[in-house]
XYZ file of C-alpha atoms in Angstrom:
267
model
C -0.584 0.503 -0.276
C 2.433 3.207 -1.385
C 1.759 6.349 1.842
C 1.150 9.424 1.013
C -0.485 10.855 -2.261
C -1.981 8.447 -4.454
C -1.819 8.031 -7.883
C -5.946 7.768 -8.391
C -7.524 9.314 -5.522
C -11.154 8.683 -7.069
C -13.924 5.977 -5.273
C -16.472 4.194 -7.609
C -18.738 3.921 -4.380
C -20.544 7.265 -4.320
C -20.988 10.974 -5.025
C -23.673 13.594 -3.676
C -24.632 17.415 -4.568
C -26.839 20.271 -4.004
C -29.464 17.846 -5.401
C -29.485 14.214 -5.463
C -27.558 11.482 -4.666
C -25.195 9.068 -6.909
C -24.935 5.260 -4.788
C -23.390 3.086 -7.961
C -24.370 4.790 -10.882
C -27.812 4.902 -9.471
C -30.033 7.850 -7.944
C -30.309 7.158 -4.133
C -34.384 8.153 -3.703
C -35.363 7.336 -7.191
C -33.975 4.518 -8.329
C -33.021 2.388 -4.763
C -35.543 3.655 -1.337
C -38.718 1.987 -2.138
C -37.523 0.230 -5.575
C -34.287 -1.982 -3.791
C -33.766 -4.638 -0.969
C -30.583 -4.387 1.692
C -29.758 -7.641 0.452
C -30.009 -5.859 -3.423
C -28.157 -2.477 -1.874
C -26.080 -4.540 -0.179
C -24.800 -6.980 -3.534
C -24.385 -3.367 -5.226
C -22.996 -1.420 -2.699
C -20.235 -4.290 -2.895
C -20.317 -5.670 -6.566
C -21.283 -1.869 -8.323
C -24.251 -4.200 -10.030
C -27.094 -4.792 -9.075
C -28.017 -9.044 -8.479
C -30.005 -11.642 -10.304
C -33.339 -13.306 -8.864
C -30.953 -15.958 -8.404
C -27.952 -14.040 -6.518
C -30.355 -12.046 -4.464
C -32.081 -15.422 -2.793
C -28.717 -16.687 -1.971
C -27.336 -13.626 -0.609
C -30.014 -13.389 1.727
C -30.645 -16.654 3.049
C -26.767 -16.897 3.430
C -27.653 -14.266 4.901
C -30.116 -15.811 7.322
C -28.293 -18.208 8.198
C -25.365 -16.671 9.799
C -27.481 -14.181 11.695
C -27.956 -15.508 14.944
C -26.238 -18.848 17.173
C -26.687 -18.187 20.345
C -24.785 -17.276 22.790
C -21.361 -17.634 21.109
C -18.420 -15.086 21.933
C -19.530 -11.993 20.491
C -22.531 -11.647 21.465
C -21.222 -12.118 24.943
C -18.468 -9.483 24.307
C -21.361 -6.855 23.186
C -23.786 -7.816 26.015
C -20.509 -7.056 29.045
C -19.657 -4.277 27.052
C -22.945 -2.659 26.692
C -23.130 -3.330 30.943
C -20.508 -1.861 31.838
C -21.038 0.668 29.248
C -24.666 1.201 28.705
C -24.852 4.659 26.408
C -22.322 3.202 23.711
C -24.376 0.637 22.389
C -22.306 1.281 18.860
C -19.242 0.942 21.504
C -20.568 -2.366 22.387
C -21.946 -3.583 18.696
C -17.782 -3.096 17.896
C -16.551 -5.160 20.592
C -19.011 -8.348 19.406
C -17.343 -7.278 15.361
C -13.292 -7.069 16.590
C -13.798 -11.087 17.731
C -15.048 -11.633 13.972
C -11.275 -14.149 13.090
C -10.589 -17.002 11.809
C -11.909 -19.364 14.228
C -15.727 -16.917 13.951
C -17.352 -15.562 11.537
C -14.013 -15.206 9.538
C -14.309 -19.268 8.306
C -16.564 -18.857 5.791
C -13.095 -16.449 3.616
C -10.734 -18.779 5.297
C -12.919 -22.372 3.378
C -13.996 -19.574 0.823
C -9.688 -18.929 0.183
C -8.858 -22.780 0.614
C -11.790 -23.021 -2.116
C -10.420 -21.173 -4.507
C -6.316 -22.100 -4.046
C -7.965 -25.782 -4.880
C -9.005 -24.234 -7.935
C -5.886 -23.191 -9.080
C -4.534 -25.972 -8.072
C -5.979 -27.229 -10.263
C -5.069 -26.295 -13.419
C -2.152 -24.538 -12.753
C -0.798 -28.397 -12.391
C -3.369 -29.780 -14.559
C -5.387 -32.020 -11.771
C -8.761 -33.285 -12.043
C -9.922 -30.752 -8.942
C -10.541 -34.233 -6.469
C -6.480 -34.344 -7.100
C -5.109 -31.276 -6.077
C -8.064 -31.535 -3.042
C -6.596 -34.691 -2.148
C -2.715 -32.799 -2.425
C -3.501 -30.158 -0.151
C -4.959 -31.364 2.358
C -2.219 -33.944 3.233
C 0.359 -30.360 3.223
C -2.674 -28.688 5.745
C -2.800 -32.182 8.245
C 1.017 -32.786 7.819
C 1.273 -28.347 8.719
C -1.348 -29.334 11.487
C -3.660 -27.189 9.875
C -7.159 -27.752 10.801
C -9.490 -28.260 7.546
C -12.029 -25.045 7.139
C -15.765 -24.791 6.220
C -15.845 -29.129 7.838
C -16.979 -29.627 11.538
C -19.267 -28.907 13.802
C -18.797 -29.107 17.511
C -22.722 -29.423 18.277
C -23.996 -30.841 14.050
C -21.932 -33.740 14.152
C -24.048 -35.518 11.731
C -24.263 -32.324 9.722
C -24.793 -28.696 9.996
C -28.678 -28.315 9.267
C -27.721 -24.802 7.722
C -24.574 -26.042 5.965
C -27.909 -28.654 4.566
C -30.085 -25.785 3.456
C -27.826 -23.593 1.635
C -26.511 -26.370 -0.660
C -30.268 -27.286 -1.339
C -31.249 -24.267 -2.338
C -28.597 -23.330 -4.353
C -29.231 -26.558 -6.642
C -32.908 -26.174 -6.897
C -32.328 -22.429 -7.903
C -29.208 -23.394 -11.132
C -26.196 -21.500 -8.807
C -24.326 -24.635 -7.414
C -20.830 -25.227 -9.828
C -17.354 -26.072 -9.451
C -17.190 -25.028 -5.648
C -20.280 -25.834 -4.106
C -18.929 -29.740 -6.823
C -15.938 -28.700 -4.978
C -16.586 -28.685 -2.055
C -18.477 -31.886 -1.360
C -16.064 -34.653 -3.802
C -13.171 -32.673 -0.048
C -15.317 -33.824 2.515
C -14.936 -38.600 2.245
C -11.251 -37.423 1.940
C -11.143 -35.488 4.729
C -11.152 -39.675 6.861
C -8.513 -40.966 5.296
C -6.282 -38.233 5.761
C -7.435 -36.273 9.156
C -8.795 -39.779 10.472
C -11.998 -38.433 11.751
C -15.048 -37.099 9.679
C -15.907 -33.594 9.451
C -19.141 -32.827 8.152
C -19.818 -30.036 5.889
C -20.725 -26.649 7.960
C -22.175 -23.790 7.978
C -18.760 -21.655 6.965
C -18.516 -23.997 4.375
C -22.053 -23.463 2.333
C -21.727 -19.777 2.553
C -18.468 -18.985 0.081
C -19.124 -22.506 -1.625
C -22.249 -21.331 -2.703
C -21.311 -17.461 -2.623
C -18.903 -17.776 -4.773
C -20.305 -20.039 -7.091
C -23.375 -16.435 -7.627
C -20.627 -14.681 -9.332
C -20.263 -13.042 -4.830
C -16.493 -11.738 -4.599
C -13.667 -13.588 -3.159
C -12.788 -10.492 -1.437
C -15.426 -9.065 0.245
C -16.991 -12.685 2.416
C -16.011 -12.195 5.570
C -18.367 -8.705 4.968
C -21.210 -11.393 4.953
C -21.240 -13.065 8.766
C -20.199 -9.054 9.896
C -23.343 -7.590 8.256
C -25.407 -10.959 9.469
C -23.585 -10.525 12.885
C -24.694 -7.442 12.679
C -27.462 -7.674 13.368
C -28.085 -10.817 16.043
C -25.885 -7.778 18.036
C -28.380 -4.966 18.196
C -31.146 -7.461 19.092
C -29.433 -8.882 21.936
C -27.324 -5.332 22.644
C -31.160 -3.899 22.937
C -32.654 -7.081 25.123
C -29.640 -6.507 27.344
C -30.865 -2.944 27.919
C -34.354 -5.405 29.071
C -33.023 -8.288 30.653
C -29.557 -7.440 31.220
C -27.108 -10.964 31.555
C -24.506 -8.758 30.766
C -22.502 -8.582 34.367
C -23.823 -12.389 35.015
C -21.729 -13.537 32.445
C -18.480 -11.926 33.759
C -19.249 -14.090 37.324
C -20.349 -17.245 35.584
C -16.594 -16.185 34.358
C -14.693 -14.826 36.828
C -16.214 -18.444 39.023
C -15.361 -20.791 35.757
C -11.383 -19.798 35.885
C -9.695 -21.067 38.739
C -6.534 -18.859 40.279
C -2.536 -20.150 39.666
C 0.048 -17.919 40.742
C 1.963 -16.572 43.622
C -0.365 -17.672 46.865
C -1.059 -14.611 48.782
C 1.792 -13.838 51.366
C 3.975 -15.339 49.957
C 7.847 -15.535 48.041
C 6.757 -12.170 46.351
C 4.965 -10.266 48.630
């Protein structure tokens, strides 16, 4: 990234004047407000074009699928932050979003890059995708890396969200190379990793969205946007039925202390 003066100081997302607001070449009040859904608007903002009916349906489906998942770390962090600063919902939302990483909320992006890497390797090495996947998995296993998009601590026999998203992609004719690869990888995992790992929602989301034409670089934005809606719901509930300090209290009770004893040599 160049620091300082930029050679091309432009943005193609929006502009405005005294009489209009332009979003990706469309006038906001005339062309968008009351005419498009927020899902379609999100697609427009990210890609610069309006989605097809199938793209819109798949994006809407994955946003619904990943929005809420109970008292996961991001929701707990947000609720405890609001308990400490009840006048700063934006800070509490930010606290939840800041936890979006490779383990929580970021696995969709990791799986998308994993699938894209295998398809690129298949092309470069002139291999069938399944063989390229087998090589990639073996290298990951040797490096002791997890397989993104597979396995779930609760849904051991199959993630119902993933099953529905993949079925929907097939119903709408969207399923393509990424969905096919995702499903080919699943039976390869036991022979390399020594255990079965079913496809989870973080595997289904990138597969169906990449096949639907959503950009790889924007995949992480899908769970971030979806989970923001859930965070707001949790924070509204926290304001009415607070549990933030209860969560913090249970955390303190659950963790033992193993530091120097009171009155020990460091006293």
